[in-house]
mmCIF file of C-alpha atoms and ligand atoms in Angstrom:
data_model
loop_
_atom_site.group_PDB
_atom_site.id
_atom_site.type_symbol
_atom_site.label_atom_id
_atom_site.label_comp_id
_atom_site.label_asym_id
_atom_site.label_seq_id
_atom_site.Cartn_x
_atom_site.Cartn_y
_atom_site.Cartn_z
ATOM 1 C CA VAL N 1 -35.528 -15.048 27.238
ATOM 2 C CA LYS N 2 -35.466 -14.629 30.962
ATOM 3 C CA ASN N 3 -32.797 -16.707 31.419
ATOM 4 C CA ILE N 4 -30.529 -15.290 28.864
ATOM 5 C CA LYS N 5 -31.090 -12.069 30.482
ATOM 6 C CA SER N 6 -30.222 -13.210 34.098
ATOM 7 C CA ILE N 7 -27.123 -14.995 32.479
ATOM 8 C CA THR N 8 -26.249 -11.684 30.806
ATOM 9 C CA ILE N 9 -26.624 -9.805 33.878
ATOM 10 C CA LEU N 10 -24.705 -12.310 35.588
ATOM 11 C CA THR N 11 -21.704 -12.131 32.999
ATOM 12 C CA LEU N 12 -22.003 -8.447 33.122
ATOM 13 C CA ALA N 13 -21.540 -8.740 36.880
ATOM 14 C CA LEU N 14 -18.756 -11.038 36.756
ATOM 15 C CA VAL N 15 -17.043 -8.717 34.309
ATOM 16 C CA LEU N 16 -17.566 -5.804 36.535
ATOM 17 C CA PHE N 17 -16.186 -7.836 39.611
ATOM 18 C CA ALA N 18 -13.114 -8.956 37.453
ATOM 19 C CA SER N 19 -12.267 -5.422 36.354
ATOM 20 C CA PHE N 20 -12.684 -4.000 40.017
ATOM 21 C CA VAL N 21 -10.443 -6.763 41.212
ATOM 22 C CA SER N 22 -7.617 -6.110 38.418
ATOM 23 C CA ASN N 23 -8.166 -2.340 39.045
ATOM 24 C CA SER N 24 -7.400 -2.863 42.421
ATOM 25 C CA ASP N 25 -4.508 -4.882 41.360
ATOM 26 C CA ALA N 26 -3.438 -2.233 39.285
ATOM 27 C CA ALA N 27 -3.588 0.138 41.760
ATOM 28 C CA GLU N 28 -0.666 -1.478 43.798
ATOM 29 C CA PRO N 29 2.445 0.267 43.093
ATOM 30 C CA THR N 30 4.899 -2.036 41.438
ATOM 31 C CA GLN N 31 7.554 0.627 41.102
ATOM 32 C CA LYS N 32 8.684 3.207 43.999
ATOM 33 C CA LYS N 33 6.372 6.008 43.781
ATOM 34 C CA ARG N 34 8.248 9.007 43.073
ATOM 35 C CA THR N 35 8.033 12.368 45.124
ATOM 36 C CA TYR N 36 7.805 15.646 43.392
ATOM 37 C CA LYS N 37 8.936 19.257 44.857
ATOM 38 C CA GLU N 38 6.996 21.947 44.429
ATOM 39 C CA ASN N 39 7.973 25.411 43.371
ATOM 40 C CA PRO N 40 8.457 27.713 46.770
ATOM 41 C CA ILE N 41 8.067 30.850 45.151
ATOM 42 C CA PRO N 42 4.562 32.069 44.332
ATOM 43 C CA PHE N 43 3.534 31.798 40.863
ATOM 44 C CA LYS N 44 2.672 35.521 40.832
ATOM 45 C CA ASP N 45 6.215 36.668 41.980
ATOM 46 C CA TRP N 46 7.703 33.849 39.571
ATOM 47 C CA VAL N 47 6.038 35.403 36.720
ATOM 48 C CA ALA N 48 7.268 38.775 37.510
ATOM 49 C CA THR N 49 11.016 37.569 37.636
ATOM 50 C CA LEU N 50 10.269 35.902 34.288
ATOM 51 C CA ARG N 51 8.704 39.217 32.980
ATOM 52 C CA ALA N 52 11.958 41.150 33.937
ATOM 53 C CA GLU N 53 14.288 38.473 32.412
ATOM 54 C CA ALA N 54 11.936 38.605 28.946
ATOM 55 C CA MET N 55 12.315 42.149 28.760
ATOM 56 C CA GLU N 56 16.237 41.935 29.133
ATOM 57 C CA GLN N 57 16.362 39.621 26.501
ATOM 58 C CA GLY N 58 14.275 41.942 24.201
ATOM 59 C CA ILE N 59 10.501 41.040 24.429
ATOM 60 C CA SER N 60 8.481 43.557 24.292
ATOM 61 C CA GLU N 61 5.612 44.497 27.283
ATOM 62 C CA SER N 62 2.849 44.056 24.917
ATOM 63 C CA THR N 63 3.885 40.912 23.884
ATOM 64 C CA PHE N 64 4.565 39.225 27.205
ATOM 65 C CA ASP N 65 1.269 41.140 28.715
ATOM 66 C CA THR N 66 -0.735 39.366 25.709
ATOM 67 C CA ALA N 67 0.912 36.204 26.030
ATOM 68 C CA PHE N 68 0.292 36.131 29.983
ATOM 69 C CA ALA N 69 -3.093 38.142 30.233
ATOM 70 C CA THR N 70 -4.617 34.934 31.561
ATOM 71 C CA ILE N 71 -2.175 32.533 32.279
ATOM 72 C CA VAL N 72 -2.604 29.911 35.024
ATOM 73 C CA ILE N 73 -0.763 26.598 35.859
ATOM 74 C CA HIS N 74 -2.125 24.044 33.669
ATOM 75 C CA PRO N 75 -2.352 20.607 36.046
ATOM 76 C CA ARG N 76 -3.525 18.533 33.050
ATOM 77 C CA VAL N 77 0.443 19.060 31.555
ATOM 78 C CA ILE N 78 1.729 18.295 35.079
ATOM 79 C CA GLU N 79 -0.342 15.037 35.072
ATOM 80 C CA LEU N 80 1.093 13.999 31.578
ATOM 81 C CA ASP N 81 4.312 15.119 32.105
ATOM 82 C CA ARG N 82 4.274 12.555 35.462
ATOM 83 C CA LYS N 83 2.940 9.927 33.380
ATOM 84 C CA GLN N 84 5.272 9.938 30.561
ATOM 85 C CA PRO N 85 8.022 7.515 30.930
ATOM 86 C CA GLU N 86 5.565 4.352 31.035
ATOM 87 C CA PHE N 87 6.131 3.233 27.401
ATOM 88 C CA THR N 88 4.635 -0.226 27.658
ATOM 89 C CA LEU N 89 3.778 -0.948 23.829
ATOM 90 C CA THR N 90 5.706 -3.820 22.156
ATOM 91 C CA PHE N 91 7.487 -2.909 18.969
ATOM 92 C CA GLU N 92 5.066 -4.916 16.841
ATOM 93 C CA LYS N 93 1.915 -3.096 18.393
ATOM 94 C CA TYR N 94 3.950 0.569 17.982
ATOM 95 C CA ILE N 95 4.498 -0.115 14.503
ATOM 96 C CA ALA N 96 0.973 -1.576 13.780
ATOM 97 C CA GLY N 97 -0.400 1.478 15.473
ATOM 98 C CA ARG N 98 1.637 3.854 13.101
ATOM 99 C CA VAL N 99 2.342 2.504 9.657
ATOM 100 C CA THR N 100 -1.425 1.873 8.751
ATOM 101 C CA PRO N 101 -2.944 1.547 5.571
ATOM 102 C CA GLY N 102 -5.129 4.502 6.378
ATOM 103 C CA ARG N 103 -1.980 6.867 7.277
ATOM 104 C CA ILE N 104 -0.203 5.313 4.337
ATOM 105 C CA SER N 105 -3.254 6.513 1.815
ATOM 106 C CA ARG N 106 -3.482 9.935 3.488
ATOM 107 C CA GLY N 107 -0.114 10.359 3.185
ATOM 108 C CA GLN N 108 -0.453 9.703 -0.493
ATOM 109 C CA ASP N 109 -3.120 12.256 -0.782
ATOM 110 C CA ARG N 110 -1.364 14.975 0.986
ATOM 111 C CA ILE N 111 1.802 14.551 -1.108
ATOM 112 C CA ARG N 112 -0.364 14.642 -3.891
ATOM 113 C CA GLU N 113 -1.924 17.971 -2.681
ATOM 114 C CA HIS N 114 1.435 19.450 -2.105
ATOM 115 C CA PHE N 115 3.505 17.734 -4.931
ATOM 116 C CA ASP N 116 5.522 20.755 -6.349
ATOM 117 C CA THR N 117 6.156 22.244 -2.899
ATOM 118 C CA ILE N 118 7.774 19.040 -1.611
ATOM 119 C CA LYS N 119 9.539 18.275 -4.556
ATOM 120 C CA ALA N 120 11.219 22.019 -4.255
ATOM 121 C CA VAL N 121 11.812 21.172 -0.852
ATOM 122 C CA GLU N 122 13.436 17.860 -1.527
ATOM 123 C CA GLN N 123 15.742 19.467 -4.140
ATOM 124 C CA LYS N 124 16.741 22.428 -2.128
ATOM 125 C CA TYR N 125 17.545 20.445 1.164
ATOM 126 C CA SER N 126 18.801 17.010 -0.540
ATOM 127 C CA VAL N 127 16.223 14.914 1.462
ATOM 128 C CA GLN N 128 14.098 12.701 -0.515
ATOM 129 C CA SER N 129 10.545 13.601 -0.327
ATOM 130 C CA ARG N 130 9.416 9.924 1.246
ATOM 131 C CA PHE N 131 11.272 10.905 4.266
ATOM 132 C CA ILE N 132 10.420 14.343 4.634
ATOM 133 C CA ALA N 133 6.496 12.995 4.352
ATOM 134 C CA ALA N 134 7.183 10.131 6.959
ATOM 135 C CA ILE N 135 8.501 12.529 9.639
ATOM 136 C CA TRP N 136 5.299 14.666 9.034
ATOM 137 C CA GLY N 137 3.172 11.468 8.955
ATOM 138 C CA MET N 138 4.597 10.508 12.377
ATOM 139 C CA GLU N 139 4.318 13.602 14.266
ATOM 140 C CA THR N 140 1.115 15.100 12.868
ATOM 141 C CA ASN N 141 -0.364 12.385 10.527
ATOM 142 C CA PHE N 142 0.543 14.884 7.725
ATOM 143 C CA GLY N 143 -0.651 18.205 9.469
ATOM 144 C CA GLY N 144 -3.866 16.768 10.471
ATOM 145 C CA TYR N 145 -3.231 16.987 14.292
ATOM 146 C CA ILE N 146 -0.905 19.574 15.089
ATOM 147 C CA GLY N 147 -2.060 19.704 19.011
ATOM 148 C CA GLY N 148 -4.411 22.209 20.430
ATOM 149 C CA MET N 149 -2.512 23.420 23.609
ATOM 150 C CA ASP N 150 -1.673 26.997 24.227
ATOM 151 C CA VAL N 151 2.081 26.531 24.191
ATOM 152 C CA ILE N 152 2.840 29.719 26.492
ATOM 153 C CA ARG N 153 0.754 28.042 29.117
ATOM 154 C CA SER N 154 2.312 24.607 28.827
ATOM 155 C CA LEU N 155 5.606 25.976 28.653
ATOM 156 C CA THR N 156 5.009 28.179 31.625
ATOM 157 C CA THR N 157 3.497 25.204 33.720
ATOM 158 C CA LEU N 158 6.652 23.040 33.029
ATOM 159 C CA ALA N 159 9.025 26.099 33.726
ATOM 160 C CA TYR N 160 7.527 26.706 36.850
ATOM 161 C CA ASP N 161 7.200 23.104 37.854
ATOM 162 C CA PRO N 162 10.810 22.275 39.468
ATOM 163 C CA ARG N 163 11.484 18.880 37.750
ATOM 164 C CA ARG N 164 13.089 20.399 34.490
ATOM 165 C CA ALA N 165 12.463 23.974 35.166
ATOM 166 C CA THR N 166 15.781 25.099 33.514
ATOM 167 C CA TYR N 167 15.153 23.620 30.105
ATOM 168 C CA PHE N 168 11.435 24.600 29.938
ATOM 169 C CA ARG N 169 12.291 28.372 30.952
ATOM 170 C CA LYS N 170 14.353 28.665 28.110
ATOM 171 C CA GLN N 171 12.047 27.120 25.843
ATOM 172 C CA LEU N 172 9.679 29.545 27.316
ATOM 173 C CA LEU N 173 11.439 32.417 26.522
ATOM 174 C CA LEU N 174 12.365 31.287 23.144
ATOM 175 C CA ALA N 175 8.365 30.816 22.393
ATOM 176 C CA LEU N 176 8.142 34.683 23.600
ATOM 177 C CA LYS N 177 10.956 35.432 20.929
ATOM 178 C CA ILE N 178 8.700 33.452 18.371
ATOM 179 C CA LEU N 179 5.813 35.798 19.226
ATOM 180 C CA GLU N 180 7.912 38.853 19.209
ATOM 181 C CA GLU N 181 9.110 38.176 15.820
ATOM 182 C CA GLY N 182 5.570 37.792 14.561
ATOM 183 C CA HIS N 183 6.290 34.413 13.051
ATOM 184 C CA ILE N 184 2.562 33.413 14.799
ATOM 185 C CA ASP N 185 0.124 35.267 16.938
ATOM 186 C CA TYR N 186 -0.580 34.120 20.395
ATOM 187 C CA ALA N 187 -3.964 32.776 19.893
ATOM 188 C CA ASN N 188 -2.634 30.640 16.952
ATOM 189 C CA MET N 189 0.361 29.397 18.960
ATOM 190 C CA LYS N 190 -0.598 25.745 19.796
ATOM 191 C CA GLY N 191 0.926 22.523 20.324
ATOM 192 C CA SER N 192 1.362 19.560 22.220
ATOM 193 C CA TRP N 193 1.022 19.471 26.042
ATOM 194 C CA ALA N 194 5.041 19.742 26.333
ATOM 195 C CA GLY N 195 5.250 22.501 23.965
ATOM 196 C CA ALA N 196 6.033 21.046 20.452
ATOM 197 C CA MET N 197 4.485 23.076 17.715
ATOM 198 C CA GLY N 198 3.633 23.018 14.246
ATOM 199 C CA GLN N 199 3.160 20.480 11.525
ATOM 200 C CA GLY N 200 6.865 19.078 12.548
ATOM 201 C CA GLN N 201 6.502 19.214 16.145
ATOM 202 C CA PHE N 202 9.467 21.199 16.854
ATOM 203 C CA MET N 203 10.389 22.703 20.539
ATOM 204 C CA PRO N 204 11.073 26.386 20.477
ATOM 205 C CA SER N 205 15.009 25.804 20.430
ATOM 206 C CA SER N 206 14.834 23.442 17.342
ATOM 207 C CA PHE N 207 12.409 26.263 15.784
ATOM 208 C CA TYR N 208 15.421 28.527 15.977
ATOM 209 C CA ALA N 209 17.892 25.685 15.213
ATOM 210 C CA PHE N 210 16.228 24.507 11.911
ATOM 211 C CA ALA N 211 12.848 26.171 11.257
ATOM 212 C CA GLN N 212 12.711 27.683 7.603
ATOM 213 C CA ASP N 213 11.053 30.491 5.634
ATOM 214 C CA PHE N 214 10.367 28.440 2.496
ATOM 215 C CA ASP N 215 7.931 31.000 0.834
ATOM 216 C CA GLY N 216 10.042 34.037 1.693
ATOM 217 C CA ASP N 217 7.310 36.147 3.329
ATOM 218 C CA GLY N 218 9.518 37.001 6.544
ATOM 219 C CA LYS N 219 7.742 34.131 8.700
ATOM 220 C CA ARG N 220 8.593 30.602 9.607
ATOM 221 C CA ASP N 221 5.159 29.264 9.976
ATOM 222 C CA ILE N 222 5.300 25.778 10.573
ATOM 223 C CA TRP N 223 1.660 25.598 11.717
ATOM 224 C CA LYS N 224 -0.485 26.648 8.703
ATOM 225 C CA ASN N 225 1.957 27.126 6.161
ATOM 226 C CA GLU N 226 3.096 23.663 4.209
ATOM 227 C CA GLY N 227 6.103 24.852 2.638
ATOM 228 C CA ASP N 228 7.608 26.480 5.780
ATOM 229 C CA ALA N 229 6.669 23.227 7.666
ATOM 230 C CA LEU N 230 8.190 20.611 5.083
ATOM 231 C CA ALA N 231 11.385 22.496 4.482
ATOM 232 C CA SER N 232 11.875 22.754 8.281
ATOM 233 C CA ILE N 233 11.418 19.231 8.607
ATOM 234 C CA ALA N 234 14.188 18.728 5.699
ATOM 235 C CA ASN N 235 16.480 21.249 7.327
ATOM 236 C CA TYR N 236 16.197 19.384 10.617
ATOM 237 C CA LEU N 237 17.352 16.258 8.687
ATOM 238 C CA GLY N 238 19.783 17.534 6.513
ATOM 239 C CA LYS N 239 21.805 19.390 9.183
ATOM 240 C CA ASN N 240 22.199 16.270 11.490
ATOM 241 C CA GLY N 241 23.930 14.660 8.308
ATOM 242 C CA TRP N 242 21.421 13.221 5.963
ATOM 243 C CA ASN N 243 22.915 11.621 2.931
ATOM 244 C CA GLN N 244 20.583 11.705 -0.062
ATOM 245 C CA ALA N 245 22.581 9.191 -1.814
ATOM 246 C CA GLN N 246 21.407 6.727 0.958
ATOM 247 C CA THR N 247 17.805 4.983 2.480
ATOM 248 C CA TRP N 248 17.701 4.359 6.213
ATOM 249 C CA GLY N 249 18.068 0.676 6.412
ATOM 250 C CA ARG N 250 16.128 -2.529 5.924
ATOM 251 C CA GLN N 251 14.834 -5.643 7.408
ATOM 252 C CA VAL N 252 16.929 -8.575 7.266
ATOM 253 C CA THR N 253 17.330 -12.393 7.941
ATOM 254 C CA LEU N 254 20.129 -13.622 10.462
ATOM 255 C CA PRO N 255 21.380 -17.273 9.700
ATOM 256 C CA ALA N 256 20.931 -19.941 12.569
ATOM 257 C CA GLY N 257 23.516 -19.536 15.168
ATOM 258 C CA PHE N 258 24.139 -15.885 14.095
ATOM 259 C CA ASP N 259 24.376 -14.654 17.993
ATOM 260 C CA ALA N 260 26.613 -17.683 19.197
ATOM 261 C CA ALA N 261 28.837 -17.237 16.743
ATOM 262 C CA ASN N 262 29.404 -13.393 16.137
ATOM 263 C CA GLY N 263 27.813 -11.786 19.260
ATOM 264 C CA GLU N 264 30.779 -10.659 21.073
ATOM 265 C CA SER N 265 32.810 -9.554 18.265
ATOM 266 C CA LEU N 266 30.143 -7.389 16.933
ATOM 267 C CA LYS N 267 29.402 -5.318 20.249
ATOM 268 C CA ARG N 268 29.510 -1.534 19.779
ATOM 269 C CA THR N 269 32.336 0.128 21.389
ATOM 270 C CA SER N 270 31.709 3.274 20.064
ATOM 271 C CA LYS N 271 29.948 6.217 22.321
ATOM 272 C CA ARG N 272 28.683 7.879 19.395
ATOM 273 C CA GLY N 273 25.015 8.755 18.967
ATOM 274 C CA CYS N 274 22.137 9.004 21.208
ATOM 275 C CA ARG N 275 20.684 6.545 23.924
ATOM 276 C CA ALA N 276 18.893 4.289 21.298
ATOM 277 C CA MET N 277 22.292 3.151 19.485
ATOM 278 C CA ARG N 278 23.407 1.752 22.418
ATOM 279 C CA GLN N 279 21.045 -1.264 21.280
ATOM 280 C CA HIS N 280 23.002 -1.569 18.070
ATOM 281 C CA THR N 281 25.805 -3.822 17.245
ATOM 282 C CA LYS N 282 29.070 -2.094 16.025
ATOM 283 C CA SER N 283 28.999 -0.655 12.466
ATOM 284 C CA ILE N 284 30.627 -2.660 9.677
ATOM 285 C CA SER N 285 30.455 -2.799 5.968
ATOM 286 C CA LEU N 286 27.556 -4.277 3.961
ATOM 287 C CA ARG N 287 29.902 -6.710 2.318
ATOM 288 C CA LYS N 288 31.043 -8.049 5.853
ATOM 289 C CA TRP N 289 27.532 -8.592 6.926
ATOM 290 C CA ASN N 290 26.798 -10.342 3.830
ATOM 291 C CA ASP N 291 29.740 -12.674 4.131
ATOM 292 C CA LEU N 292 28.308 -13.205 8.024
ATOM 293 C CA GLY N 293 25.180 -14.807 6.132
ATOM 294 C CA ILE N 294 22.856 -11.730 6.505
ATOM 295 C CA ARG N 295 20.151 -11.568 4.028
ATOM 296 C CA ARG N 296 17.468 -9.352 2.633
ATOM 297 C CA LEU N 297 13.872 -10.687 3.611
ATOM 298 C CA ASN N 298 13.523 -12.341 -0.080
ATOM 299 C CA GLY N 299 16.590 -14.266 0.461
ATOM 300 C CA ASP N 300 18.540 -12.112 -1.982
ATOM 301 C CA ASP N 301 22.257 -10.868 -1.076
ATOM 302 C CA LEU N 302 22.368 -7.222 0.645
ATOM 303 C CA PRO N 303 23.485 -4.598 -1.965
ATOM 304 C CA ASP N 304 26.758 -4.650 -3.030
ATOM 305 C CA VAL N 305 27.681 -0.994 -2.145
ATOM 306 C CA ALA N 306 30.538 0.491 0.133
ATOM 307 C CA VAL N 307 28.175 1.533 3.306
ATOM 308 C CA ASN N 308 28.527 0.867 6.688
ATOM 309 C CA ALA N 309 25.613 -0.364 8.862
ATOM 310 C CA SER N 310 24.717 -1.388 12.403
ATOM 311 C CA LEU N 311 22.156 -4.233 13.663
ATOM 312 C CA VAL N 312 19.249 -3.703 15.594
ATOM 313 C CA ARG N 313 16.654 -5.865 17.102
ATOM 314 C CA PRO N 314 14.221 -3.422 19.019
ATOM 315 C CA ALA N 315 11.900 -6.317 19.966
ATOM 316 C CA GLY N 316 14.842 -8.272 21.271
ATOM 317 C CA PRO N 317 17.006 -11.263 20.176
ATOM 318 C CA ALA N 318 14.169 -13.164 18.602
ATOM 319 C CA GLY N 319 12.471 -10.334 17.025
ATOM 320 C CA PRO N 320 13.118 -8.700 13.699
ATOM 321 C CA ALA N 321 16.060 -7.446 12.780
ATOM 322 C CA PHE N 322 17.372 -4.499 10.942
ATOM 323 C CA LEU N 323 20.554 -3.086 9.154
ATOM 324 C CA THR N 324 20.468 0.687 9.583
ATOM 325 C CA TYR N 325 22.810 3.332 7.759
ATOM 326 C CA GLY N 326 23.944 6.731 8.711
ATOM 327 C CA ASN N 327 20.551 8.482 7.715
ATOM 328 C CA TYR N 328 18.978 6.299 10.834
ATOM 329 C CA GLN N 329 20.909 8.480 13.279
ATOM 330 C CA ALA N 330 19.639 11.428 11.660
ATOM 331 C CA ILE N 331 15.874 10.307 12.139
ATOM 332 C CA LEU N 332 17.273 9.139 15.825
ATOM 333 C CA SER N 333 18.006 13.022 16.221
ATOM 334 C CA TYR N 334 14.647 14.020 15.862
ATOM 335 C CA ASN N 335 13.477 11.525 18.165
ATOM 336 C CA CYS N 336 15.975 9.231 20.048
ATOM 337 C CA SER N 337 13.697 5.652 19.616
ATOM 338 C CA ASN N 338 14.484 3.118 17.794
ATOM 339 C CA TYR N 339 10.720 2.062 17.505
ATOM 340 C CA TYR N 340 10.052 5.541 16.383
ATOM 341 C CA ALA N 341 13.246 5.623 13.729
ATOM 342 C CA ILE N 342 11.979 2.306 11.998
ATOM 343 C CA ALA N 343 8.445 3.461 11.623
ATOM 344 C CA VAL N 344 9.742 6.474 10.001
ATOM 345 C CA GLY N 345 11.788 4.354 7.648
ATOM 346 C CA GLN N 346 8.923 1.862 7.106
ATOM 347 C CA LEU N 347 6.314 4.605 6.488
ATOM 348 C CA ALA N 348 8.862 6.159 3.979
ATOM 349 C CA ASP N 349 9.169 2.739 1.901
ATOM 350 C CA GLU N 350 5.603 2.410 2.111
ATOM 351 C CA LEU N 351 5.107 5.725 0.596
ATOM 352 C CA LEU N 352 7.569 5.022 -2.200
ATOM 353 C CA TYR N 353 5.922 1.617 -2.935
ATOM 354 C CA ALA N 354 2.478 3.458 -2.917
ATOM 355 C CA ALA N 355 3.700 5.932 -5.377
ATOM 356 C CA LYS N 356 5.295 3.167 -7.681
ATOM 357 C CA GLY N 357 1.735 1.341 -7.392
ATOM 358 C CA ASN N 358 -0.038 4.454 -8.943
HETATM 359 CA CA1 CA X 401 6.835 32.028 5.129
#
């Protein structure tokens, strides 16, 4: 027993040593460390100018002073903002972490719970309910986690910080307008560290572009009212070109030698769409894709319909391939990432299969 104990201690010591070594390795900067400017204006003076600007825009003194009564810069928000671009998950790990059996079954429960509402939203906004639900699931696990941070404090921190001050000052003033109009009160205006709010994680500018008052009570309550939240997501997709007659795309197989034979001729030349579209081929008809030997995963021909699609392989040339339709770009408008859009599409498919299985 003593020997086992000493071996365990030795192993533990080695593990600790190894982690110490790897930690110190990790501390070596692999990228050039960025330096950040600080705001030269004292925070108190900055708040005073913001208050004057808010008054000019019709925010009342009482709304402003309630929201700013205990305001402080929140260092955690700055820390999260600085850490952000390190996106190191592989495509497979990203999907496996988001399209999970637990999320699919919670999605089914939540759809069942709000079935009449989600069907009414689907009809009014012409967006299939499974896609509304998939965005809802990706953003907040179907309203399960809407973020617990004080939105005014987060936006104030990011607006005072010079890095993206102009954008966040605009978001902050719109957040104050949301309070002024009484859609939510200050104490309940919670969100992500970057100020994304409610069950669909809308920034204040998206709130004013897309949020809906589905139950007609005069408030666009995207935090606690499922009808308002789901209608807002559907309206977001609808206003970004959603076509109810189509799906998002599908995973496909490529014939051997596909890239060598077609790589050049399929290069995307269009500049339309967000950044993530740069990884796609050009958009051609499904019939042409079928002629090039692209098939469904089960080996069947592609659907014989007049639809254009672009091909993307988010994990690189050796990874899975997807043909994506126009609706895919509507999903990208929500979050411009191929990983995100494919996860939304696959979660929507899983919710459909699960519903059929019941
Ligand atoms: Ca409402």
